[in-house]
PDB file of N, CA and C in Angstrom:
ATOM      1  N   MET A   1       1.090  -0.825   0.514  1.00 32.00           N
ATOM      2  CA  MET A   1       0.116  -0.350  -0.073  1.00 32.00           C
ATOM      3  C   MET A   1       0.911   1.484   0.277  1.00 32.00           C
ATOM      4  N   SER A   2       0.777   2.494  -0.945  1.00 34.00           N
ATOM      5  CA  SER A   2       1.293   2.852  -0.692  1.00 34.00           C
ATOM      6  C   SER A   2       0.572   4.742  -0.594  1.00 34.00           C
ATOM      7  N   THR A   3       1.214   6.032  -0.233  1.00 36.00           N
ATOM      8  CA  THR A   3       0.429   6.650   0.338  1.00 36.00           C
ATOM      9  C   THR A   3       0.915   7.916  -0.573  1.00 36.00           C
ATOM     10  N   LYS A   4       0.140   8.712  -0.675  1.00 38.00           N
ATOM     11  CA  LYS A   4       0.474  10.379  -1.442  1.00 38.00           C
ATOM     12  C   LYS A   4       0.825  11.269  -0.240  1.00 38.00           C
ATOM     13  N   PRO A   5       1.903  12.458  -0.299  1.00 40.00           N
ATOM     14  CA  PRO A   5       2.321  12.704   0.837  1.00 40.00           C
ATOM     15  C   PRO A   5       1.053  14.166   1.042  1.00 40.00           C
ATOM     16  N   GLY A   6       0.575  13.891   1.865  1.00 41.00           N
ATOM     17  CA  GLY A   6      -0.625  14.921   2.625  1.00 41.00           C
ATOM     18  C   GLY A   6      -1.978  13.643   2.626  1.00 41.00           C
ATOM     19  N   GLU A   7      -1.200  12.446   2.592  1.00 44.00           N
ATOM     20  CA  GLU A   7      -2.467  11.755   3.401  1.00 44.00           C
ATOM     21  C   GLU A   7      -2.224  10.528   4.395  1.00 44.00           C
ATOM     22  N   VAL A   8      -4.086  11.200   4.548  1.00 51.00           N
ATOM     23  CA  VAL A   8      -3.430  10.382   6.209  1.00 51.00           C
ATOM     24  C   VAL A   8      -3.809   8.692   6.713  1.00 51.00           C
ATOM     25  N   HIS A   9      -3.247   8.119   7.355  1.00 62.00           N
ATOM     26  CA  HIS A   9      -3.804   6.933   7.456  1.00 62.00           C
ATOM     27  C   HIS A   9      -4.933   7.024   8.426  1.00 62.00           C
ATOM     28  N   LEU A  10      -6.539   6.709   7.690  1.00 71.00           N
ATOM     29  CA  LEU A  10      -7.122   7.171   8.903  1.00 71.00           C
ATOM     30  C   LEU A  10      -8.845   6.844   8.349  1.00 71.00           C
ATOM     31  N   ASP A  11      -9.004   4.978   8.632  1.00 75.00           N
ATOM     32  CA  ASP A  11      -9.775   4.348   7.893  1.00 75.00           C
ATOM     33  C   ASP A  11     -10.989   4.528   8.862  1.00 75.00           C
ATOM     34  N   VAL A  12     -12.034   4.268   8.492  1.00 81.00           N
ATOM     35  CA  VAL A  12     -13.247   4.029   9.197  1.00 81.00           C
ATOM     36  C   VAL A  12     -13.527   3.783  10.560  1.00 81.00           C
ATOM     37  N   ASP A  13     -13.156   2.860  11.057  1.00 78.00           N
ATOM     38  CA  ASP A  13     -13.258   2.770  12.203  1.00 78.00           C
ATOM     39  C   ASP A  13     -12.625   3.847  13.269  1.00 78.00           C
ATOM     40  N   THR A  14     -10.994   3.813  12.702  1.00 76.00           N
ATOM     41  CA  THR A  14     -10.775   4.509  13.559  1.00 76.00           C
ATOM     42  C   THR A  14     -10.986   6.345  14.011  1.00 76.00           C
ATOM     43  N   LYS A  15     -11.293   6.685  12.310  1.00 78.00           N
ATOM     44  CA  LYS A  15     -12.363   7.976  12.368  1.00 78.00           C
ATOM     45  C   LYS A  15     -13.409   7.990  13.299  1.00 78.00           C
ATOM     46  N   VAL A  16     -14.301   6.926  13.506  1.00 80.00           N
ATOM     47  CA  VAL A  16     -15.634   6.908  14.115  1.00 80.00           C
ATOM     48  C   VAL A  16     -15.168   6.911  15.726  1.00 80.00           C
ATOM     49  N   MET A  17     -14.094   6.125  16.629  1.00 76.00           N
ATOM     50  CA  MET A  17     -12.894   6.368  17.251  1.00 76.00           C
ATOM     51  C   MET A  17     -12.604   7.704  17.858  1.00 76.00           C
ATOM     52  N   ILE A  18     -12.041   8.239  16.930  1.00 75.00           N
ATOM     53  CA  ILE A  18     -11.515   9.654  16.810  1.00 75.00           C
ATOM     54  C   ILE A  18     -12.907  10.362  17.141  1.00 75.00           C
ATOM     55  N   ASP A  19     -13.779  10.361  16.416  1.00 79.00           N
ATOM     56  CA  ASP A  19     -15.413  11.366  16.540  1.00 79.00           C
ATOM     57  C   ASP A  19     -16.118  11.303  17.884  1.00 79.00           C
ATOM     58  N   ARG A  20     -15.936  10.060  18.651  1.00 80.00           N
ATOM     59  CA  ARG A  20     -16.003  10.393  19.627  1.00 80.00           C
ATOM     60  C   ARG A  20     -15.923  11.116  20.848  1.00 80.00           C
ATOM     61  N   LEU A  21     -14.321  11.605  20.515  1.00 75.00           N
ATOM     62  CA  LEU A  21     -13.182  11.911  21.412  1.00 75.00           C
ATOM     63  C   LEU A  21     -13.541  13.236  21.660  1.00 75.00           C
ATOM     64  N   GLY A  22     -14.308  14.191  20.531  1.00 75.00           N
ATOM     65  CA  GLY A  22     -14.475  15.363  20.608  1.00 75.00           C
ATOM     66  C   GLY A  22     -13.681  15.939  19.378  1.00 75.00           C
ATOM     67  N   PRO A  23     -13.492  17.580  20.436  1.00 81.00           N
ATOM     68  CA  PRO A  23     -12.808  17.895  18.914  1.00 81.00           C
ATOM     69  C   PRO A  23     -11.557  17.676  19.011  1.00 81.00           C
ATOM     70  N   VAL A  24     -11.070  17.020  17.913  1.00 74.00           N
ATOM     71  CA  VAL A  24      -8.715  16.572  18.448  1.00 74.00           C
ATOM     72  C   VAL A  24      -8.371  17.845  17.077  1.00 74.00           C
ATOM     73  N   GLN A  25      -6.656  17.553  17.709  1.00 78.00           N
ATOM     74  CA  GLN A  25      -6.422  18.274  16.375  1.00 78.00           C
ATOM     75  C   GLN A  25      -5.410  16.578  16.219  1.00 78.00           C
ATOM     76  N   LEU A  26      -5.193  16.216  14.540  1.00 76.00           N
ATOM     77  CA  LEU A  26      -4.635  15.268  13.819  1.00 76.00           C
ATOM     78  C   LEU A  26      -3.073  15.538  13.945  1.00 76.00           C
ATOM     79  N   MET A  27      -2.414  14.588  13.979  1.00 74.00           N
ATOM     80  CA  MET A  27      -0.828  14.494  13.799  1.00 74.00           C
ATOM     81  C   MET A  27      -1.028  13.595  12.491  1.00 74.00           C
ATOM     82  N   GLN A  28      -0.110  14.395  11.343  1.00 78.00           N
ATOM     83  CA  GLN A  28       0.741  13.475  10.268  1.00 78.00           C
ATOM     84  C   GLN A  28       1.437  13.224  10.858  1.00 78.00           C
ATOM     85  N   ALA A  29       2.126  11.635  11.135  1.00 84.00           N
ATOM     86  CA  ALA A  29       3.225  11.106  10.875  1.00 84.00           C
ATOM     87  C   ALA A  29       3.651   9.790  11.459  1.00 84.00           C
ATOM     88  N   GLY A  30       4.796   9.041  10.782  1.00 83.00           N
ATOM     89  CA  GLY A  30       4.535   7.623  10.551  1.00 83.00           C
ATOM     90  C   GLY A  30       4.465   7.260  12.212  1.00 83.00           C
ATOM     91  N   SER A  31       3.974   5.968  12.691  1.00 84.00           N
ATOM     92  CA  SER A  31       3.666   5.353  13.690  1.00 84.00           C
ATOM     93  C   SER A  31       4.921   5.770  14.845  1.00 84.00           C
ATOM     94  N   SER A  32       5.884   5.606  14.631  1.00 90.00           N
ATOM     95  CA  SER A  32       7.433   5.414  15.763  1.00 90.00           C
ATOM     96  C   SER A  32       6.994   7.180  16.266  1.00 90.00           C
ATOM     97  N   LEU A  33       7.375   8.118  15.304  1.00 92.00           N
ATOM     98  CA  LEU A  33       6.997   9.727  15.144  1.00 92.00           C
ATOM     99  C   LEU A  33       5.836   9.725  16.330  1.00 92.00           C
ATOM    100  N   LYS A  34       4.868   9.226  16.103  1.00 92.00           N
ATOM    101  CA  LYS A  34       3.306   9.747  16.884  1.00 92.00           C
ATOM    102  C   LYS A  34       3.652   9.036  18.061  1.00 92.00           C
ATOM    103  N   PHE A  35       4.498   7.514  18.549  1.00 95.00           N
ATOM    104  CA  PHE A  35       4.330   7.631  19.971  1.00 95.00           C
ATOM    105  C   PHE A  35       5.892   8.138  20.386  1.00 95.00           C
ATOM    106  N   CYS A  36       6.755   9.077  20.001  1.00 94.00           N
ATOM    107  CA  CYS A  36       7.752   9.648  20.536  1.00 94.00           C
ATOM    108  C   CYS A  36       6.860  11.004  20.810  1.00 94.00           C
ATOM    109  N   ARG A  37       6.065  11.092  19.686  1.00 94.00           N
ATOM    110  CA  ARG A  37       5.023  12.363  20.320  1.00 94.00           C
ATOM    111  C   ARG A  37       4.786  12.501  21.381  1.00 94.00           C
ATOM    112  N   ILE A  38       3.796  11.672  21.857  1.00 94.00           N
ATOM    113  CA  ILE A  38       3.297  10.859  22.536  1.00 94.00           C
ATOM    114  C   ILE A  38       4.584  11.158  24.366  1.00 94.00           C
ATOM    115  N   ALA A  39       5.702  10.385  23.954  1.00 96.00           N
ATOM    116  CA  ALA A  39       6.547  10.484  24.910  1.00 96.00           C
ATOM    117  C   ALA A  39       7.067  11.703  24.658  1.00 96.00           C
ATOM    118  N   GLU A  40       6.980  12.294  24.199  1.00 95.00           N
ATOM    119  CA  GLU A  40       7.580  14.294  24.632  1.00 95.00           C
ATOM    120  C   GLU A  40       6.811  14.898  25.546  1.00 95.00           C
ATOM    121  N   GLY A  41       5.453  14.345  25.274  1.00 93.00           N
ATOM    122  CA  GLY A  41       4.088  14.703  25.442  1.00 93.00           C
ATOM    123  C   GLY A  41       3.619  15.929  24.879  1.00 93.00           C
ATOM    124  N   GLU A  42       4.232  15.802  23.316  1.00 92.00           N
ATOM    125  CA  GLU A  42       3.130  16.953  22.161  1.00 92.00           C
ATOM    126  C   GLU A  42       2.166  16.525  21.758  1.00 92.00           C
ATOM    127  N   ALA A  43       2.025  15.128  22.207  1.00 91.00           N
ATOM    128  CA  ALA A  43       0.393  14.389  21.412  1.00 91.00           C
ATOM    129  C   ALA A  43      -0.122  13.671  23.214  1.00 91.00           C
ATOM    130  N   ASP A  44      -1.591  13.297  23.171  1.00 90.00           N
ATOM    131  CA  ASP A  44      -2.182  12.674  24.058  1.00 90.00           C
ATOM    132  C   ASP A  44      -2.413  11.039  23.989  1.00 90.00           C
ATOM    133  N   MET A  45      -2.701  10.992  22.377  1.00 89.00           N
ATOM    134  CA  MET A  45      -3.085   9.869  22.220  1.00 89.00           C
ATOM    135  C   MET A  45      -3.027   8.814  20.393  1.00 89.00           C
ATOM    136  N   TYR A  46      -2.611   8.151  20.200  1.00 90.00           N
ATOM    137  CA  TYR A  46      -2.583   7.171  19.040  1.00 90.00           C
ATOM    138  C   TYR A  46      -3.202   6.238  18.559  1.00 90.00           C
ATOM    139  N   PRO A  47      -4.708   5.914  18.624  1.00 89.00           N
ATOM    140  CA  PRO A  47      -5.626   4.995  18.045  1.00 89.00           C
ATOM    141  C   PRO A  47      -5.282   4.955  16.957  1.00 89.00           C
ATOM    142  N   ARG A  48      -4.698   3.075  16.821  1.00 89.00           N
ATOM    143  CA  ARG A  48      -4.301   2.294  16.015  1.00 89.00           C
ATOM    144  C   ARG A  48      -5.261   1.144  15.220  1.00 89.00           C
ATOM    145  N   LEU A  49      -5.880   1.409  14.238  1.00 86.00           N
ATOM    146  CA  LEU A  49      -6.920   0.202  14.036  1.00 86.00           C
ATOM    147  C   LEU A  49      -6.750  -0.381  12.478  1.00 86.00           C
ATOM    148  N   ALA A  50      -6.001  -0.054  12.104  1.00 84.00           N
ATOM    149  CA  ALA A  50      -5.466  -0.574  10.864  1.00 84.00           C
ATOM    150  C   ALA A  50      -3.987  -1.522  10.800  1.00 84.00           C
ATOM    151  N   PRO A  51      -3.901  -2.099  10.217  1.00 87.00           N
ATOM    152  CA  PRO A  51      -2.926  -3.146  10.507  1.00 87.00           C
ATOM    153  C   PRO A  51      -1.083  -1.963  10.470  1.00 87.00           C
ATOM    154  N   THR A  52      -0.782  -2.752  11.279  1.00 91.00           N
ATOM    155  CA  THR A  52       0.908  -2.162  11.926  1.00 91.00           C
ATOM    156  C   THR A  52       1.378  -3.675  11.820  1.00 91.00           C
ATOM    157  N   CYS A  53       2.392  -3.121  11.846  1.00 94.00           N
ATOM    158  CA  CYS A  53       3.457  -4.959  11.930  1.00 94.00           C
ATOM    159  C   CYS A  53       4.876  -4.410  13.063  1.00 94.00           C
ATOM    160  N   GLU A  54       4.978  -6.049  13.576  1.00 96.00           N
ATOM    161  CA  GLU A  54       5.979  -5.168  15.129  1.00 96.00           C
ATOM    162  C   GLU A  54       7.284  -4.734  14.710  1.00 96.00           C
ATOM    163  N   TRP A  55       8.381  -4.663  13.770  1.00 94.00           N
ATOM    164  CA  TRP A  55       8.346  -3.341  13.985  1.00 94.00           C
ATOM    165  C   TRP A  55       8.399  -1.718  12.973  1.00 94.00           C
ATOM    166  N   ASP A  56       7.092  -1.927  13.170  1.00 93.00           N
ATOM    167  CA  ASP A  56       6.751  -0.293  13.010  1.00 93.00           C
ATOM    168  C   ASP A  56       6.844   0.015  14.637  1.00 93.00           C
ATOM    169  N   THR A  57       6.473  -0.559  15.066  1.00 94.00           N
ATOM    170  CA  THR A  57       6.582  -0.464  17.013  1.00 94.00           C
ATOM    171  C   THR A  57       6.953  -0.673  17.971  1.00 94.00           C
ATOM    172  N   ALA A  58       8.093  -1.525  17.733  1.00 95.00           N
ATOM    173  CA  ALA A  58       8.445  -2.421  19.068  1.00 95.00           C
ATOM    174  C   ALA A  58       9.334  -1.667  19.548  1.00 95.00           C
ATOM    175  N   ALA A  59      10.115  -0.459  19.211  1.00 96.00           N
ATOM    176  CA  ALA A  59      11.011   0.562  19.290  1.00 96.00           C
ATOM    177  C   ALA A  59      10.441   1.481  20.232  1.00 96.00           C
ATOM    178  N   ALA A  60       9.392   1.873  19.280  1.00 95.00           N
ATOM    179  CA  ALA A  60       8.962   3.704  19.763  1.00 95.00           C
ATOM    180  C   ALA A  60       7.958   3.088  20.891  1.00 95.00           C
ATOM    181  N   GLN A  61       7.581   1.586  21.213  1.00 96.00           N
ATOM    182  CA  GLN A  61       6.856   1.688  22.070  1.00 96.00           C
ATOM    183  C   GLN A  61       7.253   1.729  23.439  1.00 96.00           C
ATOM    184  N   ALA A  62       8.860   0.759  23.206  1.00 96.00           N
ATOM    185  CA  ALA A  62      10.223   1.152  24.418  1.00 96.00           C
ATOM    186  C   ALA A  62      10.032   2.964  25.000  1.00 96.00           C
ATOM    187  N   VAL A  63      10.185   3.394  24.236  1.00 96.00           N
ATOM    188  CA  VAL A  63      10.582   4.583  24.234  1.00 96.00           C
ATOM    189  C   VAL A  63       9.256   5.276  25.148  1.00 96.00           C
ATOM    190  N   LEU A  64       8.389   4.937  24.662  1.00 96.00           N
ATOM    191  CA  LEU A  64       6.801   5.416  25.128  1.00 96.00           C
ATOM    192  C   LEU A  64       6.943   5.458  26.663  1.00 96.00           C
ATOM    193  N   GLU A  65       6.812   3.588  26.615  1.00 95.00           N
ATOM    194  CA  GLU A  65       6.985   3.091  27.976  1.00 95.00           C
ATOM    195  C   GLU A  65       7.442   3.480  28.913  1.00 95.00           C
ATOM    196  N   GLY A  66       8.786   3.815  28.545  1.00 96.00           N
ATOM    197  CA  GLY A  66      10.180   4.252  28.927  1.00 96.00           C
ATOM    198  C   GLY A  66       9.954   6.273  29.727  1.00 96.00           C
ATOM    199  N   ALA A  67       9.083   6.624  29.229  1.00 96.00           N
ATOM    200  CA  ALA A  67       8.211   7.925  29.302  1.00 96.00           C
ATOM    201  C   ALA A  67       7.339   7.967  30.429  1.00 96.00           C
ATOM    202  N   GLY A  68       6.746   6.651  30.184  1.00 95.00           N
ATOM    203  CA  GLY A  68       5.134   6.849  31.296  1.00 95.00           C
ATOM    204  C   GLY A  68       4.416   5.882  31.167  1.00 95.00           C
ATOM    205  N   GLY A  69       4.344   6.082  28.899  1.00 95.00           N
ATOM    206  CA  GLY A  69       2.945   5.800  28.608  1.00 95.00           C
ATOM    207  C   GLY A  69       2.530   3.874  28.608  1.00 95.00           C
ATOM    208  N   LEU A  70       1.418   4.426  27.806  1.00 94.00           N
ATOM    209  CA  LEU A  70       1.726   2.890  27.353  1.00 94.00           C
ATOM    210  C   LEU A  70       0.857   2.550  26.269  1.00 94.00           C
ATOM    211  N   VAL A  71       0.730   1.112  25.588  1.00 95.00           N
ATOM    212  CA  VAL A  71       0.340   0.897  24.322  1.00 95.00           C
ATOM    213  C   VAL A  71      -0.088  -0.606  24.980  1.00 95.00           C
ATOM    214  N   LEU A  72      -1.762  -0.548  24.328  1.00 94.00           N
ATOM    215  CA  LEU A  72      -2.909  -1.589  24.944  1.00 94.00           C
ATOM    216  C   LEU A  72      -3.515  -2.129  23.589  1.00 94.00           C
ATOM    217  N   ASP A  73      -4.083  -2.544  23.395  1.00 94.00           N
ATOM    218  CA  ASP A  73      -4.615  -3.582  22.223  1.00 94.00           C
ATOM    219  C   ASP A  73      -6.058  -3.005  23.001  1.00 94.00           C
ATOM    220  N   LEU A  74      -7.132  -3.308  22.201  1.00 91.00           N
ATOM    221  CA  LEU A  74      -8.433  -3.142  22.264  1.00 91.00           C
ATOM    222  C   LEU A  74      -9.160  -4.062  23.790  1.00 91.00           C
ATOM    223  N   GLN A  75      -8.155  -4.671  23.760  1.00 92.00           N
ATOM    224  CA  GLN A  75      -8.889  -5.917  24.879  1.00 92.00           C
ATOM    225  C   GLN A  75      -7.874  -4.754  26.401  1.00 92.00           C
ATOM    226  N   GLY A  76      -7.298  -4.424  26.125  1.00 91.00           N
ATOM    227  CA  GLY A  76      -6.646  -3.708  27.186  1.00 91.00           C
ATOM    228  C   GLY A  76      -5.253  -4.577  27.737  1.00 91.00           C
ATOM    229  N   ARG A  77      -4.528  -4.852  26.781  1.00 93.00           N
ATOM    230  CA  ARG A  77      -3.220  -6.178  27.053  1.00 93.00           C
ATOM    231  C   ARG A  77      -2.115  -5.032  26.001  1.00 93.00           C
ATOM    232  N   PRO A  78      -0.665  -5.403  26.847  1.00 90.00           N
ATOM    233  CA  PRO A  78       0.252  -4.915  25.997  1.00 90.00           C
ATOM    234  C   PRO A  78       0.135  -5.495  24.419  1.00 90.00           C
ATOM    235  N   LEU A  79       0.950  -4.755  23.541  1.00 90.00           N
ATOM    236  CA  LEU A  79       1.604  -5.702  22.925  1.00 90.00           C
ATOM    237  C   LEU A  79       1.903  -6.787  22.429  1.00 90.00           C
ATOM    238  N   ARG A  80       2.592  -8.127  22.069  1.00 91.00           N
ATOM    239  CA  ARG A  80       2.950  -8.352  22.004  1.00 91.00           C
ATOM    240  C   ARG A  80       4.245  -8.811  21.211  1.00 91.00           C
ATOM    241  N   TYR A  81       5.605  -9.016  21.407  1.00 94.00           N
ATOM    242  CA  TYR A  81       6.154  -9.346  20.048  1.00 94.00           C
ATOM    243  C   TYR A  81       7.204 -10.674  20.098  1.00 94.00           C
ATOM    244  N   GLY A  82       7.351 -11.168  18.843  1.00 94.00           N
ATOM    245  CA  GLY A  82       7.916 -12.600  18.420  1.00 94.00           C
ATOM    246  C   GLY A  82       7.300 -13.546  18.590  1.00 94.00           C
ATOM    247  N   LYS A  83       5.839 -13.094  18.165  1.00 93.00           N
ATOM    248  CA  LYS A  83       5.163 -14.095  18.072  1.00 93.00           C
ATOM    249  C   LYS A  83       5.187 -14.431  16.443  1.00 93.00           C
ATOM    250  N   PRO A  84       4.555 -15.866  15.839  1.00 94.00           N
ATOM    251  CA  PRO A  84       4.816 -16.148  14.899  1.00 94.00           C
ATOM    252  C   PRO A  84       3.852 -15.748  13.572  1.00 94.00           C
ATOM    253  N   GLU A  85       3.099 -14.144  14.058  1.00 94.00           N
ATOM    254  CA  GLU A  85       2.603 -13.788  12.575  1.00 94.00           C
ATOM    255  C   GLU A  85       2.940 -12.162  12.956  1.00 94.00           C
ATOM    256  N   VAL A  86       3.110 -11.191  12.169  1.00 96.00           N
ATOM    257  CA  VAL A  86       4.418 -10.281  12.964  1.00 96.00           C
ATOM    258  C   VAL A  86       3.760  -8.972  12.856  1.00 96.00           C
ATOM    259  N   PHE A  87       1.973  -9.402  12.262  1.00 96.00           N
ATOM    260  CA  PHE A  87       0.909  -8.519  12.347  1.00 96.00           C
ATOM    261  C   PHE A  87       0.566  -7.560  14.078  1.00 96.00           C
ATOM    262  N   ASN A  88       0.515  -6.620  13.855  1.00 95.00           N
ATOM    263  CA  ASN A  88       0.162  -6.372  15.785  1.00 95.00           C
ATOM    264  C   ASN A  88      -1.932  -6.357  15.691  1.00 95.00           C
ATOM    265  N   PRO A  89      -2.245  -6.633  16.287  1.00 95.00           N
ATOM    266  CA  PRO A  89      -3.447  -6.038  16.827  1.00 95.00           C
ATOM    267  C   PRO A  89      -3.949  -4.041  16.807  1.00 95.00           C
ATOM    268  N   SER A  90      -5.137  -4.241  16.743  1.00 92.00           N
ATOM    269  CA  SER A  90      -5.603  -2.843  16.983  1.00 92.00           C
ATOM    270  C   SER A  90      -4.944  -2.035  18.274  1.00 92.00           C
ATOM    271  N   PHE A  91      -5.019  -1.173  17.996  1.00 94.00           N
ATOM    272  CA  PHE A  91      -3.859  -0.646  19.620  1.00 94.00           C
ATOM    273  C   PHE A  91      -4.104   0.769  19.708  1.00 94.00           C
ATOM    274  N   VAL A  92      -4.385   1.286  21.229  1.00 93.00           N
ATOM    275  CA  VAL A  92      -4.336   2.121  20.846  1.00 93.00           C
ATOM    276  C   VAL A  92      -2.670   3.104  22.400  1.00 93.00           C
ATOM    277  N   ALA A  93      -1.832   4.045  21.679  1.00 94.00           N
ATOM    278  CA  ALA A  93      -1.183   4.089  22.481  1.00 94.00           C
ATOM    279  C   ALA A  93      -1.830   5.951  22.872  1.00 94.00           C
ATOM    280  N   ALA A  94      -0.666   6.084  24.617  1.00 93.00           N
ATOM    281  CA  ALA A  94      -1.309   7.305  25.418  1.00 93.00           C
ATOM    282  C   ALA A  94      -0.578   7.023  26.060  1.00 93.00           C
ATOM    283  N   GLY A  95      -0.352   8.733  26.598  1.00 92.00           N
ATOM    284  CA  GLY A  95       0.505   9.082  27.540  1.00 92.00           C
ATOM    285  C   GLY A  95       0.498   8.718  28.753  1.00 92.00           C
ATOM    286  N   CYS A  96      -1.297   8.401  28.904  1.00 87.00           N
ATOM    287  CA  CYS A  96      -1.733   7.588  30.965  1.00 87.00           C
ATOM    288  C   CYS A  96      -2.701   7.117  30.307  1.00 87.00           C
ATOM    289  N   MET A  97      -3.644   6.642  30.986  1.00 78.00           N
ATOM    290  CA  MET A  97      -4.271   5.520  31.321  1.00 78.00           C
ATOM    291  C   MET A  97      -5.652   6.164  30.760  1.00 78.00           C
ATOM    292  N   ALA A  98      -5.607   7.871  31.445  1.00 74.00           N
ATOM    293  CA  ALA A  98      -6.591   8.517  30.922  1.00 74.00           C
ATOM    294  C   ALA A  98      -7.529   8.717  30.105  1.00 74.00           C
ATOM    295  N   TRP A  99      -6.385   8.968  29.431  1.00 66.00           N
ATOM    296  CA  TRP A  99      -6.652   9.065  27.513  1.00 66.00           C
ATOM    297  C   TRP A  99      -7.473   7.308  26.681  1.00 66.00           C
ATOM    298  N   MET A 100      -7.067   6.311  27.271  1.00 69.00           N
ATOM    299  CA  MET A 100      -7.520   5.005  26.941  1.00 69.00           C
ATOM    300  C   MET A 100      -9.289   5.162  26.680  1.00 69.00           C
ATOM    301  N   PRO A 101      -9.423   4.977  25.866  1.00 64.00           N
ATOM    302  CA  PRO A 101     -11.157   4.761  25.524  1.00 64.00           C
ATOM    303  C   PRO A 101     -11.655   3.367  25.953  1.00 64.00           C
ATOM    304  N   GLU A 102     -13.072   3.679  26.976  1.00 65.00           N
ATOM    305  CA  GLU A 102     -13.237   2.486  27.682  1.00 65.00           C
ATOM    306  C   GLU A 102     -14.011   1.607  26.408  1.00 65.00           C
TER     307      GLU A 102
END
């Protein structure tokens, strides 16, 4: 899958989740950079319901968790790595539990 400059990876399910949050400012960047923006305190959360692979998130998850944030699947479990399937489940990355959707 390729994207054009300025194109946002925003599938229908993610848009529905974001719309439930109320007014938000969307940030355009790769997954790892979004995790780092949360770790820096420049962003609050990153919901990702579209596919990603372990290599898209592993290092950035370590950075975010080192800064006190978290990355959980939609059942509230941390993402797992080193599994036979390299695809991640849908997840939410956040600076704190307060930003996790119910």
